[in-house]
Coordinates of C-alpha atoms in Angstrom, one line a residue:
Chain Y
X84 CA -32.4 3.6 47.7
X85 CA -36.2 4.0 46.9
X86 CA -38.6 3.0 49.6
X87 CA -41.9 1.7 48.5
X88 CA -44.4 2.9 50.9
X89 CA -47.1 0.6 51.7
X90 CA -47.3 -2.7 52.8
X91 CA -45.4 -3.7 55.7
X92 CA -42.2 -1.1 55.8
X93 CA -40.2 -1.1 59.7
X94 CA -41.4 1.7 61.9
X95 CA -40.6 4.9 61.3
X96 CA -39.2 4.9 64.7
X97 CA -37.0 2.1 64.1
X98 CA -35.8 3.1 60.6
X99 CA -34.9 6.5 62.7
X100 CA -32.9 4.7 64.9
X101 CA -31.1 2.5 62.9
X102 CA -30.3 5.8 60.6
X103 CA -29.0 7.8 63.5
X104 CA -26.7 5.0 64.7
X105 CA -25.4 4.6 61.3
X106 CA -24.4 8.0 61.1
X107 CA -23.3 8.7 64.5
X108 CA -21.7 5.7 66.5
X109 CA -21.3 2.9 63.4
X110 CA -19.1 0.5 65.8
X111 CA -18.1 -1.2 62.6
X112 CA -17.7 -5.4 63.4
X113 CA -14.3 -6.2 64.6
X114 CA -12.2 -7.5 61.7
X115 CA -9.5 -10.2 62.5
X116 CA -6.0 -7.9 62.3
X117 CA -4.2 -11.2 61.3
X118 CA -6.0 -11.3 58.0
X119 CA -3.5 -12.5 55.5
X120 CA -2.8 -14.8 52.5
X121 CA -5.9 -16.2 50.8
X122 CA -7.6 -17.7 53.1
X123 CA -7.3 -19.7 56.0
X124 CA -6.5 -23.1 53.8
X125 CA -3.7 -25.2 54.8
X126 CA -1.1 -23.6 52.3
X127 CA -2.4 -20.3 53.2
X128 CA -1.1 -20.7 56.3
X129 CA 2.2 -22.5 55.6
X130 CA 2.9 -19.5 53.0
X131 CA 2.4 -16.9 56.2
X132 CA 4.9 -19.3 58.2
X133 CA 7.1 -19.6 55.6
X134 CA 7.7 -15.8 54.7
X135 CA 7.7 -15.1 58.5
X136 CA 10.5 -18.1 58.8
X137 CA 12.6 -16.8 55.4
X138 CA 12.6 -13.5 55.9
X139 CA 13.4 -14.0 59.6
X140 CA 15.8 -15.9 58.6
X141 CA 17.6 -14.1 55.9
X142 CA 18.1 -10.6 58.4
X143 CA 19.8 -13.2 60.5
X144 CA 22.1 -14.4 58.0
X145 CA 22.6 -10.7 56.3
X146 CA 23.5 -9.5 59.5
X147 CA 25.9 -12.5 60.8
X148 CA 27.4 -12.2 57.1
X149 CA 27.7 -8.1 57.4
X150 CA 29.3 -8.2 61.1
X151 CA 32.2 -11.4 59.9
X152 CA 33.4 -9.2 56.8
X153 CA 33.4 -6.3 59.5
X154 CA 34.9 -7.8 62.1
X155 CA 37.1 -10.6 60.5
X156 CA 35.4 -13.5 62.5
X157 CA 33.9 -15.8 59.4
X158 CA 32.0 -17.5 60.5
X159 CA 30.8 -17.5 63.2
X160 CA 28.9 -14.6 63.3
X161 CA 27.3 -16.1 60.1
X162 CA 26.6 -19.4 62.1
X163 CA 25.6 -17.2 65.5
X164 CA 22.9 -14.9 62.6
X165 CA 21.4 -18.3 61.3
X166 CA 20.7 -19.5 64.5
X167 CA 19.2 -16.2 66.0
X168 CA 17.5 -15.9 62.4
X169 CA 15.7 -18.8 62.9
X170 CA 14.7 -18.0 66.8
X171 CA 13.2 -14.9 65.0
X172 CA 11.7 -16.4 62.9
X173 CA 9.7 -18.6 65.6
X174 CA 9.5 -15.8 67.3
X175 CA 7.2 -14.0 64.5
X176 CA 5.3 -17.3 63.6
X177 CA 4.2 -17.6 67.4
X178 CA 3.7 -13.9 67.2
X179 CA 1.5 -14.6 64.3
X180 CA -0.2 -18.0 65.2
X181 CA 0.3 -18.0 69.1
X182 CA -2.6 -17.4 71.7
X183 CA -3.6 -13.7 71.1
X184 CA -2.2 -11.4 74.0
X185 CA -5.5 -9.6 75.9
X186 CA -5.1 -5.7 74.7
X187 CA -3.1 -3.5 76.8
Chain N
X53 CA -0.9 -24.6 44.3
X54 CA -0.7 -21.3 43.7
X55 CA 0.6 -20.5 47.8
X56 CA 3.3 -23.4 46.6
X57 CA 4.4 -21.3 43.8
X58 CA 4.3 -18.1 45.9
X59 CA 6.4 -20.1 48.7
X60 CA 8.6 -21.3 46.2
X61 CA 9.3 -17.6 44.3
X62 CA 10.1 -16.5 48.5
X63 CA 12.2 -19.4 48.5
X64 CA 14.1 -19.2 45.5
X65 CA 14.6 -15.3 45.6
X66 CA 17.2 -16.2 49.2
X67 CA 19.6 -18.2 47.6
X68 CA 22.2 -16.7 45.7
X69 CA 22.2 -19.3 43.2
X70 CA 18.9 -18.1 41.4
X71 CA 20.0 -14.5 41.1
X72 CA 21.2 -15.1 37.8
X73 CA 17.8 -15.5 36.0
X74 CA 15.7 -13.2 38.0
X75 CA 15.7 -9.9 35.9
X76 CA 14.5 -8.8 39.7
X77 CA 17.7 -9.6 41.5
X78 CA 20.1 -8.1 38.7
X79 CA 21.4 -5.8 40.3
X80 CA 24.5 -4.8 38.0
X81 CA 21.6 -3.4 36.1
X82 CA 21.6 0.3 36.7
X83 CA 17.9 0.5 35.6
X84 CA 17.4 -1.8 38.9
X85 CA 18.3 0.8 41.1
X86 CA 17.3 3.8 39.5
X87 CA 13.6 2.4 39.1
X88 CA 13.8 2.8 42.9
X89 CA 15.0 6.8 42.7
X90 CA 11.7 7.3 40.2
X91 CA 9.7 5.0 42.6
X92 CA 10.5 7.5 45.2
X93 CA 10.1 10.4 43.4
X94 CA 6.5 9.2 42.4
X95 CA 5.7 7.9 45.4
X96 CA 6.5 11.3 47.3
X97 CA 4.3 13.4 44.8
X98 CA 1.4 11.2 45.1
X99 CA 1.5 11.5 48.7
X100 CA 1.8 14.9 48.7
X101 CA -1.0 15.5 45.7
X102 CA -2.9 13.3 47.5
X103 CA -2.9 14.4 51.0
X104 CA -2.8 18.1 50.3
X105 CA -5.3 18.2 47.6
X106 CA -7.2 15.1 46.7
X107 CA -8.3 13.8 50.4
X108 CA -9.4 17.2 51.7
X109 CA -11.6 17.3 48.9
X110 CA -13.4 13.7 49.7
X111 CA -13.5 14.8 53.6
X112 CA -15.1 17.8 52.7
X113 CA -17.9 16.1 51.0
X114 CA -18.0 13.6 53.7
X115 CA -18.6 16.0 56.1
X116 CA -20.9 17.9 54.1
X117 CA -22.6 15.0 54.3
X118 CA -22.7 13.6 57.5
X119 CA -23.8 17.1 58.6
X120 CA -26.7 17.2 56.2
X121 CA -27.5 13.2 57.2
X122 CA -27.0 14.9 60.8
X123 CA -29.1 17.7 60.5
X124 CA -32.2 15.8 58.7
X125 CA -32.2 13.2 61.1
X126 CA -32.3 15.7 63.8
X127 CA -35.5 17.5 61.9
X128 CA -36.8 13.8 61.3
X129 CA -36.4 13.3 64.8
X130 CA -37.7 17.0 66.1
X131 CA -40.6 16.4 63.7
X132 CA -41.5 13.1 65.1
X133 CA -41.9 14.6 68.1
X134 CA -43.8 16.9 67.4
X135 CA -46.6 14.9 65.7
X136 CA -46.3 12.5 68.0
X137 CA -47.3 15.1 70.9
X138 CA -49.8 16.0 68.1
X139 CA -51.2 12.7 68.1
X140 CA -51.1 12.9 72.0
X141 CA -53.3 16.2 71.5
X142 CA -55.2 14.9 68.8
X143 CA -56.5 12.0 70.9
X144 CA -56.8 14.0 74.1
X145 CA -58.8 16.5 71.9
X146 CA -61.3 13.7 70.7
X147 CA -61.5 12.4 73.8
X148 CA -62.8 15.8 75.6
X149 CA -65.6 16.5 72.4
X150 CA -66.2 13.0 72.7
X151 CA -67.2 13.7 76.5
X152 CA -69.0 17.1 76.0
X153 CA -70.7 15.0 73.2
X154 CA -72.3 12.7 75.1
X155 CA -72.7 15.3 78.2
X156 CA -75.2 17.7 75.3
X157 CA -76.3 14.5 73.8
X158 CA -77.5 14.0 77.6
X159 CA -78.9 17.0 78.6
X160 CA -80.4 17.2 75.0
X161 CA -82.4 14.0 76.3
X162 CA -82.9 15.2 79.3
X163 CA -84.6 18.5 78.2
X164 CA -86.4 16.6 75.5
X165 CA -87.7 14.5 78.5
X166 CA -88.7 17.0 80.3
X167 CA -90.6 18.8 77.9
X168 CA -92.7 15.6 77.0
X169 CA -93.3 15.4 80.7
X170 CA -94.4 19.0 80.6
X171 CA -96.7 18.3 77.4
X172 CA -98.7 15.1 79.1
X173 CA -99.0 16.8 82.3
X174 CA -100.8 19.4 80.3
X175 CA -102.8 17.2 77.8
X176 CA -103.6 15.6 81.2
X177 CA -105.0 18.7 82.5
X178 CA -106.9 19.7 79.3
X179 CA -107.9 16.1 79.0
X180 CA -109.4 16.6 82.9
X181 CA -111.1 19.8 82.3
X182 CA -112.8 18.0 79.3
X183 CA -113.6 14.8 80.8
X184 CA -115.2 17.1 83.9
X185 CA -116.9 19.2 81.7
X186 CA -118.0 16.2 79.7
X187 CA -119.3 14.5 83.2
X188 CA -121.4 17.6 84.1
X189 CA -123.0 17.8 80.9
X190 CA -123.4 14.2 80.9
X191 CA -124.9 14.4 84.7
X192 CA -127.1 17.6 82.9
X193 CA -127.9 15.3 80.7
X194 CA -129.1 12.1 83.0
X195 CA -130.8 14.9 85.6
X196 CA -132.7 16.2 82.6
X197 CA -133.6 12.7 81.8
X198 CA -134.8 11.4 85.1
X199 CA -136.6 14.3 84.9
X200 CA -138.7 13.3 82.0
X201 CA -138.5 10.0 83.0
X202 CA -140.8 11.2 86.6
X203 CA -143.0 12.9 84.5
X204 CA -143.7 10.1 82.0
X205 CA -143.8 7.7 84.9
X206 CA -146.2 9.5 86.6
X207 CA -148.2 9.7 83.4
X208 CA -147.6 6.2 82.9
X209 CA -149.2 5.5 86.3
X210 CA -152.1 7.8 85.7
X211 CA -153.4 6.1 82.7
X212 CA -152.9 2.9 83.9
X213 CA -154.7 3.5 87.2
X214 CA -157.3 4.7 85.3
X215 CA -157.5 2.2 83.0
X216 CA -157.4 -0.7 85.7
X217 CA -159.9 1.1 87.9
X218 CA -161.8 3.7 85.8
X219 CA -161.1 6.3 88.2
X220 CA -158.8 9.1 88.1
X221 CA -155.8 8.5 90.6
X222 CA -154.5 10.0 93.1
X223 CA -152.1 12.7 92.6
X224 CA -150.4 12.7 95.6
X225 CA -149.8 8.8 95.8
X226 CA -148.5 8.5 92.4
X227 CA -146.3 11.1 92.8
X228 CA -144.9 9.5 96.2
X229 CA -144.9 6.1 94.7
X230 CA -143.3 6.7 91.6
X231 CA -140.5 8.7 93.7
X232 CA -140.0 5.4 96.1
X233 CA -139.8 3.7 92.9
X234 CA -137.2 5.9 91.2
X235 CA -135.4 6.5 94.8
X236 CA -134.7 2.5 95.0
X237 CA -133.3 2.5 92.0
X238 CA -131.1 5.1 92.3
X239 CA -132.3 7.7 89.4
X240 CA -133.7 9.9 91.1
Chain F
X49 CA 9.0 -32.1 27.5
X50 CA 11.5 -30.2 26.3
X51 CA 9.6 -27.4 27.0
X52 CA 12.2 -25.5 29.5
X53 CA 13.7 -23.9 26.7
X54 CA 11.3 -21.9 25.3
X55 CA 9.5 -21.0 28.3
X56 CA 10.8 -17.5 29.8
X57 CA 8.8 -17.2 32.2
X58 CA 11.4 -14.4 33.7
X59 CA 11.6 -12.3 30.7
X60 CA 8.6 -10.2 31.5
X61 CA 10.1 -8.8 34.8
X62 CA 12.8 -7.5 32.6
X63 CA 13.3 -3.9 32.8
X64 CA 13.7 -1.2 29.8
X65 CA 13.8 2.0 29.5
X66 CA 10.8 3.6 28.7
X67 CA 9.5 6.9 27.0
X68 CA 12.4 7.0 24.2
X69 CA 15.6 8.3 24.4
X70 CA 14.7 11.5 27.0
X71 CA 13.7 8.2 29.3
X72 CA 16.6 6.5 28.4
X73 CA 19.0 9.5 29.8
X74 CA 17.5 9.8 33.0
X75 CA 17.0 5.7 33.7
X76 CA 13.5 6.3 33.6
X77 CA 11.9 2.1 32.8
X78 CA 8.6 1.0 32.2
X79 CA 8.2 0.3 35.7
X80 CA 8.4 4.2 36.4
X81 CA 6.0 4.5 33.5
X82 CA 3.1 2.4 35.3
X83 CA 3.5 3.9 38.1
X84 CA 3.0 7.3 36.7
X85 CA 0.1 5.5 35.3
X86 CA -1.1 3.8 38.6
X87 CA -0.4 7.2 40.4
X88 CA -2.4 9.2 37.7
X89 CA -5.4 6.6 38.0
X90 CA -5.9 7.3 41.7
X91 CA -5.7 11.0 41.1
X92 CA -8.3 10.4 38.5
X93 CA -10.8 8.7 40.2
X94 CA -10.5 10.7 43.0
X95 CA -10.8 14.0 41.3
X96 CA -13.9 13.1 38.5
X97 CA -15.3 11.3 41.5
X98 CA -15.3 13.9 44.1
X99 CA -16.2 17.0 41.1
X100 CA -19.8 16.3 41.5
X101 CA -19.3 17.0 45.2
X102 CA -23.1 15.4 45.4
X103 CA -25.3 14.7 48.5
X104 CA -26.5 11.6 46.5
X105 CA -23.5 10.6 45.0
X106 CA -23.2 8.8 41.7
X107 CA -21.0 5.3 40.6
X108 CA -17.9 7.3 40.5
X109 CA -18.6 9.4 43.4
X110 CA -19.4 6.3 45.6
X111 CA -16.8 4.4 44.6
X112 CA -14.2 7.1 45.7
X113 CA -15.8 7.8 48.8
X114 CA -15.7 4.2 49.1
X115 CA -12.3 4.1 48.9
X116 CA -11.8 6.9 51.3
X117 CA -14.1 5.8 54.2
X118 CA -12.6 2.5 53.8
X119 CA -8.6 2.8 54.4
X120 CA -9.9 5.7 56.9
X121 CA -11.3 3.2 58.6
X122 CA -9.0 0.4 58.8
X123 CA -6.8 3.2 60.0
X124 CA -8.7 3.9 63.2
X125 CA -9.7 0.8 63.4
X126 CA -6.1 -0.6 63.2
X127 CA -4.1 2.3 64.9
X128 CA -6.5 4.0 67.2
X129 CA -7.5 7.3 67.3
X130 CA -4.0 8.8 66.1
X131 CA -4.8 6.9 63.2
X132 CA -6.2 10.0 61.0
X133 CA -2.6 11.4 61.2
X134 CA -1.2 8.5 59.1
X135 CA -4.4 8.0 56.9
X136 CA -3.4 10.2 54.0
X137 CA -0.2 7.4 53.8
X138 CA -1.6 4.4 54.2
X139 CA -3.9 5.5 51.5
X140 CA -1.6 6.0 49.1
X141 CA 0.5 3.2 50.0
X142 CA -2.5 1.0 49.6
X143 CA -3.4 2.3 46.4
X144 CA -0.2 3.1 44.8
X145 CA 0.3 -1.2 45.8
X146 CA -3.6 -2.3 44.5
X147 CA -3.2 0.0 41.4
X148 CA 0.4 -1.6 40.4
X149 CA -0.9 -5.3 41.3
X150 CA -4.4 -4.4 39.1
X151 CA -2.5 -3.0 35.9
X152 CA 0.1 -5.3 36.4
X153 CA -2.2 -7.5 35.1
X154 CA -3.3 -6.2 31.8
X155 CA -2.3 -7.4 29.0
X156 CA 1.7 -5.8 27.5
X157 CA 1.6 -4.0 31.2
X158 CA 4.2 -4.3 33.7
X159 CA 4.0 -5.2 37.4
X160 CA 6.1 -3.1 39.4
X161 CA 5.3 -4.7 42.5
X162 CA 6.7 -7.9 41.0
X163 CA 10.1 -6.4 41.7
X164 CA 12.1 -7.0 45.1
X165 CA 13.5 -3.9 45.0
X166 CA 10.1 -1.8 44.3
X167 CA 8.5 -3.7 47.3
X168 CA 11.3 -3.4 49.8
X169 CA 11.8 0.1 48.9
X170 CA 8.2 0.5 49.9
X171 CA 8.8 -1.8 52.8
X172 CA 12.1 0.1 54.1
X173 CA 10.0 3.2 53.9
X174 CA 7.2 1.7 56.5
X175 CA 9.5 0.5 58.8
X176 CA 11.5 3.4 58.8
X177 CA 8.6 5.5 59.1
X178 CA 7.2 3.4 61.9
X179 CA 10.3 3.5 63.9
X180 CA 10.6 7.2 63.5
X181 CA 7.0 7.1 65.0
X182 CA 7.9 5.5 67.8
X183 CA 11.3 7.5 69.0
X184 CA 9.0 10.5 68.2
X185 CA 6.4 9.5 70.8
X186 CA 8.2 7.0 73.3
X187 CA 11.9 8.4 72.6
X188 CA 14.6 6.1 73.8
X189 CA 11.7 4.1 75.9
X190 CA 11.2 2.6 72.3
X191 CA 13.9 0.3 72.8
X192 CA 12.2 -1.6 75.6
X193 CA 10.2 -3.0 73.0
X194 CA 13.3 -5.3 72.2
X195 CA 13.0 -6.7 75.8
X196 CA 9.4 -8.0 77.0
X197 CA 8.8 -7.1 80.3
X198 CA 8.0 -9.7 81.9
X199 CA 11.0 -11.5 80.5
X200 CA 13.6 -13.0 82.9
X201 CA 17.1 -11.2 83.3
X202 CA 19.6 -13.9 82.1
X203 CA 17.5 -14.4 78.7
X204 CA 18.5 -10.8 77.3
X205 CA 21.4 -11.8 75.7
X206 CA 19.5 -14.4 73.3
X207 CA 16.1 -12.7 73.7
X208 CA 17.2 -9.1 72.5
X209 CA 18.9 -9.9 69.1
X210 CA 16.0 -12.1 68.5
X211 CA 14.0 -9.4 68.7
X212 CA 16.1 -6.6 66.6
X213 CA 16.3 -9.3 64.0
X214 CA 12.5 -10.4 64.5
X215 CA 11.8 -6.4 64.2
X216 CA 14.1 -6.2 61.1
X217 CA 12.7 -8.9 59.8
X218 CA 9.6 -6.8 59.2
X219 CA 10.5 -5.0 56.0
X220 CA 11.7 -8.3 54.7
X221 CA 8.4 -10.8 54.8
X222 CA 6.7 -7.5 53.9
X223 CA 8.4 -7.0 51.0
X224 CA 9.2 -11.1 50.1
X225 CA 5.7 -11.1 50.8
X226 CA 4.3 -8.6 48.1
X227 CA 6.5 -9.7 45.5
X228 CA 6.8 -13.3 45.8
X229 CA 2.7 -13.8 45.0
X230 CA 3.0 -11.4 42.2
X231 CA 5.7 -13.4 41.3
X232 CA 4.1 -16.5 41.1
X233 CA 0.7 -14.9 39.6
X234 CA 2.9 -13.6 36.3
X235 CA 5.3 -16.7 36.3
X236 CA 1.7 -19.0 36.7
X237 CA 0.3 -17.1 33.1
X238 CA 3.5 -17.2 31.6
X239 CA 3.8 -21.0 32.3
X240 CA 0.0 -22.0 31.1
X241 CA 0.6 -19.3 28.1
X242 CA 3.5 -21.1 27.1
X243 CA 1.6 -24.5 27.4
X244 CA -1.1 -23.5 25.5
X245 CA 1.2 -21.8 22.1
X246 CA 3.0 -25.2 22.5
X247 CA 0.2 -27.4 22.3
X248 CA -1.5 -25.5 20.0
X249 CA 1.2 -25.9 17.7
X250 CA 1.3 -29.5 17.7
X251 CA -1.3 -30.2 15.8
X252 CA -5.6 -30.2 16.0
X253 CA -5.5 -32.4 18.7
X254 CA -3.0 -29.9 20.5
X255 CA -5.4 -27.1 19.8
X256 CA -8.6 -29.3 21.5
X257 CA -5.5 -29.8 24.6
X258 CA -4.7 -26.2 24.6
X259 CA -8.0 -25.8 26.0
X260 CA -7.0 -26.9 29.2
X261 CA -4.5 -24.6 30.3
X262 CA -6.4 -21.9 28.3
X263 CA -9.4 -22.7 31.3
X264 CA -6.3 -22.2 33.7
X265 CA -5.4 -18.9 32.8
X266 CA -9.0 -17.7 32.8
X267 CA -9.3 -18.9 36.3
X268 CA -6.5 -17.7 37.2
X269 CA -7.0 -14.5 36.4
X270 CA -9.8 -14.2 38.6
X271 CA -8.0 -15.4 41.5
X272 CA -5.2 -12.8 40.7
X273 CA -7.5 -10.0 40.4
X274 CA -8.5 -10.9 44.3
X275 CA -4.7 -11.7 45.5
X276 CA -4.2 -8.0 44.0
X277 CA -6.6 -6.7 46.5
X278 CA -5.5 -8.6 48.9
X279 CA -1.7 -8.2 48.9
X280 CA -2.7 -4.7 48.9
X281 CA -4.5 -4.7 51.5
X282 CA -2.1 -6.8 53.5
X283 CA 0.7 -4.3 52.9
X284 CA -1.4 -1.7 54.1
X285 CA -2.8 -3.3 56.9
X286 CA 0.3 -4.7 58.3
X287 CA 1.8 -1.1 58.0
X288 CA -1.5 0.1 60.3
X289 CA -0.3 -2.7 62.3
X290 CA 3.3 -1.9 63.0
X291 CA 2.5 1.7 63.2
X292 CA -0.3 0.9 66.1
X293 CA 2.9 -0.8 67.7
X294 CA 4.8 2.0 67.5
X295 CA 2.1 4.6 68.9
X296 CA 1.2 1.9 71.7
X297 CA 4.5 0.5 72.4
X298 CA 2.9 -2.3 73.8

């Protein structure tokens, strides 16, 4: 950057200043940690809930699938993993969307 | 739209059903898995190449330069300093020759004063001597005057006593008259 | 429209084997190839941008450093001060994800992140990472992060698998996540390139239609370009995210 001297330019003291924060203690702004999706539109946000809710929801059923095969018990472990899949899946859209927990 | 689409793909890839067109979820495909065995391989040599060789190399400049940054501003801010204790001097400087300025400037006038008093009180002196000298001649002058005015008074008289009475006069009287006379009048 | 049957909108996630027949014996595909490409790209730019090692520095120089300073900071930002240690990842999980989404989209290129098995492999690797973390610093104290505190007794039963599955859920959204929009982004262009090849072959007054999904594409390849940086920065923020969990154990 070029400064053009002359006419009207901050303080020197000022432009010191603002140099000596930038370089030393540059609190950047505090970004939102749930950024995510495009945007905060309406599908953006049902595409976040609906990853959280599949993807939830298919450890739940992978799991209930891999314990019946294990265990002989088709199917209720299948029918036990959809339902705790979809608790989980709750679980990580209030985790996402829910009231923000003050920081430890 | 798009997010629908995107939703839909997340959707689609669950259910068992759509596995058969996704080239994605073929996994009977051996170039599947062993795209994952390169992707590792890759992966792990970036990371390494990168965090052994290319990164140190950007910190280094970074820090290069924020010590540089660091150490200008500190000269910026040491040299600010210093001219503005410079300015303080500066002003206190003009300030003090201001004062002694006007203190010379004073006594100057002063002095200056002084010597025109000195000056009159001298042409006043001269100019006294003068006038006295001026006032004795001038009293030389009148005393020389009265003088001859006596004498041509007294002549005066004697021709015309003589004329009026055809004798010579007196001596004595004219003399004392003509005195009375010039005594009244303040010339003698 | 009996259109379904000559759009193959799948075909271009199909995988061959790349760099002749010495690829071929080894499995190596032309998703391996971009990512060779991808990786060599960031090695590039980060080693003709650092050569000048200016004060001032140039485009190239600026936009490297711009790169570095920036996942530096969302990793302190993100993680705290123990950040630094996992900078050098996050960087070149973030780039080795924004290159592949970027090249993806050139023209005859192929999008590796558009595969499930790319992107939970990358996935799998974070969380595996993360939990190693976190049994590194907290040791078995990790596992009360399966049980909240505050939470009553008789809840554990239902509360703790949610948990393990809502914690193993993790690689999953991350991974359906990444792929699923490039996914759509490549189906999207395949779909609208398809329209427009059909129409156009109709007739003039196709061509003059073709326009339309033409104008599609072109938009839509903007808006891809900015989902690319976004998914990758997503990945690698949500990775910051998790890994701040693990150091914090909150």
């Amino acid at each position: 950057m070029t400064e053009t001297k002359g006419d009207r330019e901050p303080s020197f003291e000022d432009r010191l200043r603002v140099a000596r924060t930038k370089q030393g203690l540059d609190k950047p702004a505090p970004t939102s940690a749930s950024a995510d999706m495009g945007g905060r539109s309406a599908m953006g946000i049902g595409l976040r809930v609906g990853v959280e809710l599949v993807s939830a929801m298919i450890v739940g059923v992978g799991l209930g699938w891999f314990f019946d095969r294990w265990l002989h018990t088709t199917p209720f472990l299948l029918i036990l993993g959809v339902l705790l899949g979809g608790g989980a899946g709750v679980a990580n859209v209030w985790r996402l969307m829910g009231p923000k927990k003050p920081p430890a | 739209m798009r997010p629908l689409a995107t939703l839909a793909v997340a959707l689609l890839v669950s259910s068992p059903a759509f596995a058969e067109g996704m080239p994605q979820l073929d996994f009977k495909n051996p170039l599947t898995i062993s795209q994952i065995v390169w992707l590792a391989i890759i992966f792990f040599t970036l990371y390494l190449l990168l965090a052994r060789w290319a990164l140190p190399q950007v910190a280094e400049v970074l820090e290069m330069r924020a010590a540089t940054i660091g150490r200008d501003l500190d000269a910026a801010r040491l040299a600010k300093a210093e001219a503005d204790s410079a300015v303080v001097e500066l002003t206190h400087a003009t300030r003090e020759a201001q004062a002694s300025a006007q203190a010379s400037i004073a006594s100057a006038v002063d002095a200056a004063k002084a010597e025109a008093a000195l000056r009159s009180a001298e042409l006043n002196a001269k100019l006294d001597i003068q006038l006295n000298q001026a006032e004795q001649r001038i009293d030389i002058a009148r005393a020389g005057a009265v003088g001859a005015l006596r004498q041509v008074a007294t002549d005066t008289a004697h021709v015309v006593i003589a004329r009026l009475t055809g004798q010579p006069a007196n001596d004595d009287a004219v003399n004392h008259e003509v005195g009375a006379v010039l005594t009244i009048r303040g010339q003698a | 429209m009996a259109a379904e049957h000559t759009i193959d909108a799948l075909g271009q996630f199909r995988l061959f084997p790349a760099l002749g027949p010495l690829g071929a014996s080894v499995n190596f595909t032309q998703s391996n190839l971009m990512m060779l490409i991808s990786s060599a790209a960031i090695l590039w730019l980060l080693w003709a941008g650092m050569r000048p090692r200016a004060i001032v520095p140039g485009r190239l120089q600026a936009l490297a450093e711009m790169a570095y300073s920036g996942i530096s900071g969302m990793c302190t930002e993100q993680i705290g001060s123990e950040g630094k240690r996992f900078f050098p990842f996050i960087f070149t999980l973030f780039f080795f994800v924004l290159f592949g989404n970027l090249f993806g989209l050139l023209p005859f290129a192929f999008t590796y992140t558009s595969h499930i098995a790319i992107t939970f492999a990358l996935a799998l690797m974070v969380i595996v990472i993360v939990t190693f973390v976190a049994l590194r610093i907290h040791g078995l104290h990790f596992f009360s992060y399966f049980f909240p505190a505050g939470a009553p007794k008789l809840l554990a039963p239902l509360i703790i698998p949610v948990e393990i599955i809502s914690y193993l859920s993790r690689p999953v959204s991350l991974s359906i996540r990444l792929f699923a929009n490039m996914v759509a982004g490549h189906v999207m262009f395949e779909v609208f390139a398809s329209f427009i090849v059909m129409l156009a072959g109709i007739g003039t007054l196709g061509v003059i239609a073709a326009i339309g999904p033409l104008a599609l594409n072109v938009a839509l390849m903007g808006f891809e370009l900015l989902v690319a940086f976004l998914q990758a920065y997503v990945f690698a923020i949500l990775t910051c995210i998790y890994l701040h969990d693990a150091v914090h154990l909150h």
